[in-house]
């Protein structure tokens, strides 16, 4: 890792913990690798991103409906989808310190692109680096690394009697992606909503993968949330709808404050055998030192419904009443990691500014995504100020996520609100008692405006809604 990237990752990981966004999970027991918990502000931010996605994907569309399917699914689901046999990563171990790496990620560090390459190809590249003396453990520097071998990403569990052993016949898998539930509920959705093609089903939920992880904070974790939408259509309109979704999703990022220069499309050249097109939206992470995938947009053909139809024996074909044609719908997917978006929005919003010779750290989130919208700060703990401040707080919290804070100096309180990205701070001072007005400070410009208390609600609604 370069110093700059290491520095940014450290700054953001430490801010996230200090300010209650993200904590390493089970920390008092020594933690668990690549598993994280979300604190108060992290949960609020994550929920706001989720809601912004849902609004765009479901609420504001006529052709997409929602779903919340179970994490546990019939084990055959993952045999039919090909995950049990083929959802693997190539793993390399350090024999000295026991660190574990992904072979394709090691090669990436040398500028060799080997995503989804067969094992023989990966090992040929690794052997060459070994011969040249370049292959070293990123953790301890040892040259004693194993060849790449296949490692299943599927997380096993068992369900049923607690005394049952985890025998092969008892194994169920924690879903590795949320779309499996969408395919299995495709028929119930059509039968219950009488919806016509083309249409999409969207859902947000947890997914689990036994990832071989590098130090990437919440970018790649073993438990994470996906926001996926599967769009069912006739193959003749795949190209048109694919382009439409690509365009729609791109605009969503720009709408929530991302800059065009920070994003790019990555076209997959090596596609799964059933896929006809796959692009990723990539964001240039300061914390990870370059462009990385945040969302995938995939044209998946009729593979999913055909496979589930074959393995379940249930006909999942669609009859078009207008044309009289019966066919298996093809699927266009948009799939994005919610936790990855949390990192993307923090990474994008993180700004350090010089103010009066001091460094001000601000998270300049889009206001709709900011965890807290308004902070109410009385300038003294005297009741004559805390009473009206609390009254304002009680009123505004019915409308927005609002915080009340009467501790510490005003400078420290502003600093804390800047670091969690609160767009507006409202101070109640002794002048308030005379002019029945408060001072509203804008997070980004730090400009202050005097607003009458009875106009405050309207003023903030105008800024925030
Ligand atoms: N259904 C398609 C699918 O799951 P994917 O490229 O494996 O495709 C889609 O995952 C998105 O899910 C990725 O772009 C990423 O944002 C997120 N994602 C995947 N694995 C992840 C992990 N281990 N941790 C966090 N996010 C992950």
Coordinates of C-alpha atoms and ligand atoms in Angstrom, one line a residue:
X1 CA 0.0 0.0 0.0
X2 CA 1.2 3.5 -0.8
X3 CA 1.6 5.9 2.2
X4 CA -1.2 8.2 1.0
X5 CA -3.7 5.4 0.6
X6 CA -2.7 3.8 3.9
X7 CA -3.0 7.2 5.6
X8 CA -6.5 7.8 4.2
X9 CA -7.7 4.3 5.1
X10 CA -6.4 4.8 8.6
X11 CA -8.0 8.3 8.9
X12 CA -11.4 7.1 7.7
X13 CA -11.3 3.9 9.7
X14 CA -10.4 5.8 12.9
X15 CA -13.1 8.6 12.2
X16 CA -15.7 5.9 11.6
X17 CA -14.9 4.3 15.0
X18 CA -14.4 7.5 17.0
X19 CA -17.6 9.0 15.7
X20 CA -19.8 5.9 15.9
X21 CA -20.2 5.0 12.3
X22 CA -18.5 1.6 12.1
X23 CA -16.9 -0.7 14.7
X24 CA -14.9 -3.9 14.3
X25 CA -17.3 -6.6 15.2
X26 CA -16.9 -8.6 18.5
X27 CA -14.0 -6.3 19.4
X28 CA -13.9 -7.2 23.1
X29 CA -13.2 -10.8 22.1
X30 CA -10.5 -9.8 19.8
X31 CA -12.6 -9.1 16.7
X32 CA -13.5 -11.2 13.6
X33 CA -11.8 -10.6 10.4
X34 CA -13.8 -8.7 7.7
X35 CA -17.0 -8.4 9.9
X36 CA -18.2 -5.0 11.1
X37 CA -20.9 -3.5 13.2
X38 CA -22.6 -0.2 12.4
X39 CA -23.0 2.3 15.2
X40 CA -25.7 5.0 15.5
X41 CA -24.5 7.3 12.7
X42 CA -23.4 4.4 10.5
X43 CA -26.9 2.9 10.8
X44 CA -28.5 6.2 10.0
X45 CA -26.3 6.8 7.0
X46 CA -26.7 3.2 5.7
X47 CA -30.5 3.5 6.1
X48 CA -30.5 6.8 4.2
X49 CA -28.5 5.3 1.3
X50 CA -30.8 2.3 1.3
X51 CA -33.9 4.5 1.2
X52 CA -32.4 6.6 -1.6
X53 CA -31.9 3.5 -3.6
X54 CA -35.4 2.1 -2.9
X55 CA -37.0 5.5 -3.8
X56 CA -35.2 5.4 -7.2
X57 CA -35.6 1.7 -7.9
X58 CA -39.2 1.1 -6.6
X59 CA -41.1 4.1 -5.3
X60 CA -40.6 6.3 -8.4
X61 CA -41.1 3.5 -10.9
X62 CA -44.2 1.7 -12.3
X63 CA -42.2 -1.4 -13.4
X64 CA -40.4 -2.5 -10.3
X65 CA -41.9 -4.1 -7.1
X66 CA -40.3 -5.0 -3.8
X67 CA -39.5 -8.3 -2.0
X68 CA -37.9 -9.4 1.3
X69 CA -37.0 -13.0 0.9
X70 CA -35.4 -15.2 3.6
X71 CA -31.7 -15.7 4.0
X72 CA -32.1 -19.5 4.4
X73 CA -33.2 -21.1 1.2
X74 CA -33.7 -24.6 0.0
X75 CA -30.1 -26.0 -0.5
X76 CA -31.0 -27.0 -4.1
X77 CA -31.2 -23.3 -5.0
X78 CA -27.4 -23.0 -4.9
X79 CA -26.8 -26.3 -6.8
X80 CA -29.2 -25.0 -9.6
X81 CA -27.5 -21.6 -9.6
X82 CA -24.0 -23.2 -9.9
X83 CA -22.8 -21.7 -6.6
X84 CA -22.2 -25.0 -4.8
X85 CA -20.0 -26.3 -7.6
X86 CA -18.4 -23.1 -8.8
X87 CA -18.5 -20.1 -6.5
X88 CA -14.8 -20.1 -5.7
X89 CA -11.8 -17.9 -5.3
X90 CA -8.1 -18.8 -5.9
X91 CA -6.3 -18.8 -2.5
X92 CA -2.6 -18.4 -1.8
X93 CA -1.3 -19.0 1.8
X94 CA 1.8 -17.8 3.4
X95 CA 3.4 -20.8 5.0
X96 CA 5.2 -18.6 7.5
X97 CA 2.7 -16.2 9.0
X98 CA -0.5 -18.1 7.8
X99 CA -1.9 -15.0 6.0
X100 CA -4.3 -15.7 3.2
X101 CA -4.5 -13.9 -0.1
X102 CA -6.4 -14.0 -3.3
X103 CA -4.1 -15.0 -6.2
X104 CA -5.8 -12.6 -8.7
X105 CA -5.3 -9.7 -6.1
X106 CA -1.6 -10.6 -5.8
X107 CA -1.2 -10.5 -9.5
X108 CA -3.2 -7.2 -9.7
X109 CA -0.5 -5.6 -7.6
X110 CA 2.0 -6.4 -10.4
X111 CA -0.4 -5.0 -13.1
X112 CA -1.5 -8.5 -14.2
X113 CA -5.2 -8.7 -14.8
X114 CA -6.3 -12.3 -14.0
X115 CA -9.9 -11.9 -12.8
X116 CA -11.7 -15.2 -13.2
X117 CA -8.6 -16.8 -14.9
X118 CA -8.2 -20.6 -14.6
X119 CA -6.0 -22.0 -11.9
X120 CA -3.3 -23.1 -14.3
X121 CA -3.0 -19.5 -15.7
X122 CA -2.8 -18.0 -12.2
X123 CA -0.1 -20.4 -11.1
X124 CA 1.9 -19.8 -14.3
X125 CA 1.9 -16.1 -13.5
X126 CA 2.7 -16.8 -9.8
X127 CA 5.6 -19.2 -10.8
X128 CA 7.1 -16.6 -13.0
X129 CA 7.0 -14.0 -10.2
X130 CA 8.5 -16.6 -7.8
X131 CA 11.4 -17.3 -10.2
X132 CA 12.1 -13.5 -10.5
X133 CA 12.1 -13.3 -6.6
X134 CA 9.2 -10.9 -6.7
X135 CA 6.6 -13.0 -4.9
X136 CA 6.5 -12.1 -1.3
X137 CA 3.9 -12.2 1.5
X138 CA 2.4 -8.7 1.9
X139 CA 2.2 -9.3 5.7
X140 CA 5.6 -10.8 6.7
X141 CA 7.7 -10.6 3.5
X142 CA 8.3 -14.3 3.4
X143 CA 8.8 -15.9 -0.1
X144 CA 7.3 -19.2 1.1
X145 CA 3.9 -18.9 -0.5
X146 CA 1.7 -21.9 -1.6
X147 CA 0.5 -22.3 -5.2
X148 CA -3.0 -21.0 -5.8
X149 CA -5.8 -23.5 -4.9
X150 CA -9.6 -23.3 -5.1
X151 CA -11.5 -22.0 -2.0
X152 CA -15.3 -22.1 -1.8
X153 CA -16.9 -18.8 -0.9
X154 CA -20.1 -20.5 0.3
X155 CA -20.9 -20.1 4.1
X156 CA -22.4 -23.3 5.5
X157 CA -24.8 -23.6 8.3
X158 CA -27.3 -26.1 9.6
X159 CA -30.9 -25.8 10.5
X160 CA -33.2 -28.2 12.3
X161 CA -32.4 -30.1 15.5
X162 CA -29.6 -28.4 17.5
X163 CA -28.1 -31.8 18.1
X164 CA -27.8 -32.5 14.4
X165 CA -24.2 -32.6 13.3
X166 CA -23.1 -30.5 10.3
X167 CA -23.3 -33.5 8.0
X168 CA -23.5 -33.0 4.3
X169 CA -27.3 -33.8 4.3
X170 CA -28.0 -31.2 7.0
X171 CA -26.1 -28.4 5.3
X172 CA -27.9 -25.2 4.3
X173 CA -26.0 -22.2 2.9
X174 CA -26.3 -18.6 4.0
X175 CA -27.2 -16.9 0.7
X176 CA -24.1 -15.6 -1.1
X177 CA -26.3 -13.0 -3.0
X178 CA -29.8 -11.8 -2.5
X179 CA -31.0 -12.4 -6.1
X180 CA -31.6 -16.1 -5.5
X181 CA -34.7 -15.2 -3.5
X182 CA -35.9 -13.0 -6.3
X183 CA -35.8 -15.9 -8.8
X184 CA -37.6 -18.2 -6.5
X185 CA -40.4 -15.6 -5.9
X186 CA -40.7 -14.6 -9.5
X187 CA -43.8 -16.9 -10.0
X188 CA -45.5 -15.9 -6.8
X189 CA -44.9 -12.2 -7.7
X190 CA -46.5 -12.6 -11.1
X191 CA -49.4 -14.7 -9.7
X192 CA -50.2 -12.3 -6.9
X193 CA -49.6 -8.9 -8.6
X194 CA -50.7 -9.9 -12.1
X195 CA -47.7 -7.8 -13.3
X196 CA -46.7 -8.0 -17.0
X197 CA -43.3 -8.2 -18.5
X198 CA -41.0 -6.3 -18.6
X199 CA -40.8 -5.8 -14.8
X200 CA -38.3 -5.9 -12.0
X201 CA -38.2 -7.2 -8.4
X202 CA -35.9 -5.3 -6.0
X203 CA -34.7 -6.3 -2.6
X204 CA -32.2 -5.3 0.0
X205 CA -30.8 -7.8 2.4
X206 CA -27.8 -9.6 3.9
X207 CA -25.5 -11.9 2.0
X208 CA -22.6 -14.0 3.2
X209 CA -19.3 -15.0 1.5
X210 CA -16.3 -16.7 3.0
X211 CA -14.0 -14.0 1.4
X212 CA -10.3 -14.2 1.4
X213 CA -9.7 -10.6 2.5
X214 CA -7.1 -8.0 2.3
X215 CA -7.2 -5.0 4.7
X216 CA -10.0 -3.1 2.9
X217 CA -12.2 -2.0 5.9
X218 CA -15.9 -2.4 4.9
X219 CA -15.2 -2.7 1.1
X220 CA -15.1 -6.5 1.1
X221 CA -16.6 -8.2 4.1
X222 CA -17.9 -11.7 4.9
X223 CA -21.3 -10.5 6.0
X224 CA -22.7 -7.6 3.9
X225 CA -25.8 -6.1 2.4
X226 CA -26.8 -6.1 -1.2
X227 CA -29.4 -4.1 -3.0
X228 CA -30.3 -6.0 -6.1
X229 CA -32.9 -5.7 -8.8
X230 CA -33.7 -8.4 -11.3
X231 CA -35.5 -7.1 -14.4
X232 CA -37.5 -9.8 -16.3
X233 CA -37.9 -9.3 -20.0
X234 CA -38.2 -10.7 -23.5
X235 CA -34.7 -11.1 -25.0
X236 CA -35.6 -8.8 -28.0
X237 CA -35.6 -5.8 -25.7
X238 CA -32.5 -6.7 -23.7
X239 CA -30.2 -4.2 -25.4
X240 CA -32.7 -1.3 -25.0
X241 CA -33.4 -2.1 -21.4
X242 CA -29.7 -2.7 -20.6
X243 CA -28.8 0.7 -21.9
X244 CA -31.7 2.3 -20.1
X245 CA -30.7 0.8 -16.7
X246 CA -27.0 1.7 -17.2
X247 CA -28.1 5.3 -17.8
X248 CA -30.5 5.3 -14.9
X249 CA -28.1 3.9 -12.4
X250 CA -25.3 6.3 -13.5
X251 CA -27.6 9.3 -13.0
X252 CA -28.4 8.0 -9.4
X253 CA -24.8 8.4 -8.4
X254 CA -24.6 11.9 -9.9
X255 CA -27.9 12.9 -8.2
X256 CA -26.4 12.0 -4.8
X257 CA -23.4 14.2 -5.3
X258 CA -20.8 12.0 -6.9
X259 CA -18.6 13.7 -9.6
X260 CA -18.3 12.2 -13.1
X261 CA -14.5 12.2 -12.8
X262 CA -14.7 10.0 -9.7
X263 CA -16.7 7.3 -11.5
X264 CA -16.1 5.2 -14.5
X265 CA -17.5 2.1 -16.3
X266 CA -15.5 -1.1 -16.4
X267 CA -16.6 -3.5 -19.2
X268 CA -16.1 -7.2 -18.4
X269 CA -14.4 -9.1 -21.2
X270 CA -14.6 -12.5 -19.5
X271 CA -18.2 -13.2 -19.1
X272 CA -20.0 -16.1 -17.4
X273 CA -21.2 -18.6 -20.1
X274 CA -24.8 -17.4 -19.8
X275 CA -24.1 -13.7 -19.8
X276 CA -24.1 -11.4 -22.8
X277 CA -23.0 -8.1 -21.2
X278 CA -21.5 -7.0 -17.9
X279 CA -20.4 -3.6 -16.8
X280 CA -19.3 -2.4 -13.3
X281 CA -19.6 1.1 -12.0
X282 CA -16.3 1.9 -10.4
X283 CA -15.4 4.6 -7.9
X284 CA -12.0 6.1 -7.4
X285 CA -11.5 5.3 -3.7
X286 CA -9.0 7.6 -1.9
X287 CA -9.0 5.0 0.9
X288 CA -8.2 2.1 -1.4
X289 CA -5.9 4.0 -3.8
X290 CA -7.8 3.6 -7.1
X291 CA -10.9 2.7 -9.0
X292 CA -12.8 -0.3 -7.5
X293 CA -16.2 -1.9 -8.3
X294 CA -19.3 -0.6 -6.5
X295 CA -22.1 -1.9 -8.6
X296 CA -22.5 -4.6 -11.3
X297 CA -25.0 -4.4 -14.2
X298 CA -25.4 -7.8 -15.9
X299 CA -27.4 -9.2 -18.8
X300 CA -27.8 -12.8 -17.5
X301 CA -29.9 -14.4 -20.3
X302 CA -32.4 -17.0 -19.3
X303 CA -30.0 -19.0 -17.2
X304 CA -31.5 -18.3 -13.8
X305 CA -35.1 -19.1 -14.5
X306 CA -34.2 -22.1 -16.7
X307 CA -32.0 -23.6 -14.1
X308 CA -34.6 -23.2 -11.3
X309 CA -37.2 -24.6 -13.6
X310 CA -35.1 -27.6 -14.4
X311 CA -34.1 -28.4 -10.8
X312 CA -37.6 -27.7 -9.2
X313 CA -39.7 -29.2 -12.0
X314 CA -41.9 -26.0 -11.9
X315 CA -42.6 -24.3 -15.2
X316 CA -41.3 -20.7 -14.9
X317 CA -42.0 -19.7 -18.5
X318 CA -44.1 -16.6 -19.3
X319 CA -47.1 -16.5 -21.7
X320 CA -47.5 -13.2 -23.5
X321 CA -51.2 -12.7 -24.1
X322 CA -50.6 -10.1 -26.7
X323 CA -48.3 -12.1 -29.0
X324 CA -49.3 -15.6 -27.9
X325 CA -45.6 -16.4 -27.3
X326 CA -44.5 -18.6 -24.4
X327 CA -40.9 -18.2 -23.4
X328 CA -38.5 -18.1 -20.4
X329 CA -37.8 -14.5 -19.5
X330 CA -34.3 -13.2 -19.7
X331 CA -32.9 -11.2 -16.8
X332 CA -31.1 -7.9 -16.5
X333 CA -29.6 -7.3 -13.1
X334 CA -28.4 -4.3 -11.1
X335 CA -26.5 -5.3 -8.0
X336 CA -24.8 -3.0 -5.5
X337 CA -23.3 -3.5 -2.1
X338 CA -24.8 -1.2 0.5
X339 CA -21.8 -1.3 2.8
X340 CA -19.6 -0.5 -0.2
X341 CA -21.7 2.5 -0.8
X342 CA -21.3 3.6 2.8
X343 CA -17.6 3.5 2.3
X344 CA -17.9 5.3 -1.1
X345 CA -20.0 8.1 0.3
X346 CA -17.8 8.6 3.3
X347 CA -14.7 8.5 1.1
X348 CA -16.2 11.0 -1.3
X349 CA -17.5 13.3 1.4
X350 CA -14.4 13.4 3.5
X351 CA -12.8 16.9 3.4
X352 CA -10.0 18.5 5.4
X353 CA -10.0 22.3 5.3
X354 CA -7.7 24.9 6.9
X355 CA -9.8 27.3 9.1
X356 CA -8.1 29.9 11.1
X357 CA -4.9 27.9 11.1
X358 CA -6.7 24.7 12.2
X359 CA -7.7 21.7 10.3
X360 CA -11.5 21.2 10.0
X361 CA -12.6 17.7 9.1
X362 CA -16.0 17.6 7.5
X363 CA -18.1 14.9 5.9
X364 CA -19.9 16.8 3.1
X365 CA -22.7 14.3 2.5
X366 CA -25.6 15.1 0.3
X367 CA -28.1 16.4 2.8
X368 CA -30.5 13.6 2.1
X369 CA -27.9 11.1 3.1
X370 CA -26.5 12.9 6.1
X371 CA -27.2 10.8 9.3
X372 CA -28.3 13.9 11.3
X373 CA -29.9 16.8 9.6
X374 CA -29.9 19.5 12.3
X375 CA -28.2 20.0 15.6
X376 CA -29.7 22.3 18.3
X377 CA -26.9 23.9 20.4
X378 CA -27.8 26.3 23.2
X379 CA -24.9 28.6 24.0
X380 CA -25.2 28.1 27.7
X381 CA -26.5 25.4 30.0
X382 CA -28.7 28.0 31.8
X383 CA -32.4 27.1 31.7
X384 CA -33.4 30.3 30.0
X385 CA -31.5 29.0 26.9
X386 CA -31.9 25.3 27.3
X387 CA -35.7 25.6 27.7
X388 CA -36.4 27.3 24.3
X389 CA -33.6 25.1 22.7
X390 CA -35.4 22.0 23.9
X391 CA -38.7 23.3 22.6
X392 CA -37.2 23.8 19.2
X393 CA -35.6 20.3 19.3
X394 CA -38.9 18.6 20.3
X395 CA -40.7 20.3 17.4
X396 CA -38.1 19.6 14.7
X397 CA -37.4 16.0 15.7
X398 CA -40.9 15.2 14.5
X399 CA -39.7 16.1 11.0
X400 CA -36.0 15.2 10.8
X401 CA -33.3 13.3 12.6
X402 CA -32.2 16.1 15.0
X403 CA -29.6 16.2 17.8
X404 CA -29.6 18.3 21.0
X405 CA -26.2 19.0 22.5
X406 CA -25.4 21.4 25.4
X407 CA -22.0 19.9 26.4
X408 CA -18.6 21.5 25.8
X409 CA -17.6 24.7 24.0
X410 CA -19.5 25.7 20.8
X411 CA -16.3 25.2 18.8
X412 CA -16.1 21.6 19.9
X413 CA -19.7 21.0 19.2
X414 CA -19.5 22.4 15.7
X415 CA -16.4 20.2 15.1
X416 CA -18.3 17.1 16.2
X417 CA -21.3 17.9 14.0
X418 CA -18.9 18.6 11.0
X419 CA -17.3 15.2 11.5
X420 CA -20.6 13.4 11.3
X421 CA -21.8 15.5 8.4
X422 CA -24.7 17.4 10.0
X423 CA -25.8 20.1 7.4
X424 CA -27.2 22.6 9.8
X425 CA -26.4 23.7 13.4
X426 CA -28.9 25.9 15.2
X427 CA -27.5 28.0 18.1
X428 CA -29.8 29.5 20.7
X429 CA -28.1 32.4 22.4
X430 CA -29.1 35.2 24.9
X431 CA -30.2 37.4 22.0
X432 CA -32.8 34.7 21.2
X433 CA -34.6 35.8 24.3
X434 CA -35.1 39.3 22.8
X435 CA -35.4 38.7 19.1
X436 CA -37.1 35.3 19.1
X437 CA -34.6 34.2 16.5
X438 CA -31.7 31.7 16.2
X439 CA -28.5 31.4 14.3
X440 CA -28.3 28.7 11.6
X441 CA -24.8 27.7 10.5
X442 CA -24.3 26.0 7.1
X443 CA -21.9 23.0 7.3
X444 CA -20.3 23.6 3.9
X445 CA -20.0 27.3 3.8
X446 CA -19.9 27.9 7.6
X447 CA -22.0 31.0 6.8
X448 CA -24.4 31.9 9.6
X449 CA -27.9 33.3 9.2
X450 CA -30.4 34.7 11.7
X451 CA -33.8 33.0 11.4
X452 CA -36.9 33.7 13.4
X453 CA -38.0 30.7 15.4
X454 CA -41.4 30.7 13.9
X455 CA -39.9 30.5 10.4
X456 CA -37.3 27.9 11.3
X457 CA -39.3 24.8 10.3
X458 CA -40.2 26.2 6.9
X459 CA -36.6 27.4 6.4
X460 CA -35.2 23.9 7.1
X461 CA -37.8 22.1 5.1
X462 CA -36.9 24.3 2.2
X463 CA -33.2 23.3 2.5
X464 CA -33.6 19.6 3.5
X465 CA -36.7 18.2 1.8
Ligands
LIG1 N1 -26.0 -11.1 -8.1 C1 -24.8 -10.7 -8.6 C2 -23.7 -10.5 -7.7 O1 -23.9 -10.8 -6.5 P1 -21.3 -9.5 -7.4 O2 -20.5 -8.8 -8.4 O3 -20.7 -10.7 -6.8 O4 -22.6 -9.9 -8.2 C3 -22.5 -7.4 -6.6 O5 -21.8 -8.6 -6.3 C4 -22.1 -6.3 -5.6 O6 -22.2 -6.7 -4.3 C5 -20.7 -5.8 -5.8 O7 -20.6 -4.8 -6.8 C6 -20.4 -5.2 -4.4 O8 -20.8 -3.9 -4.4 C7 -21.2 -6.1 -3.5 N2 -20.3 -7.1 -2.9 C8 -20.0 -8.3 -3.4 N3 -19.2 -9.0 -2.5 C9 -19.1 -8.2 -1.4 C10 -18.4 -8.3 -0.2 N4 -17.7 -9.4 0.1 N5 -18.4 -7.3 0.7 C11 -19.1 -6.2 0.4 N6 -19.8 -6.0 -0.8 C12 -19.8 -7.0 -1.7

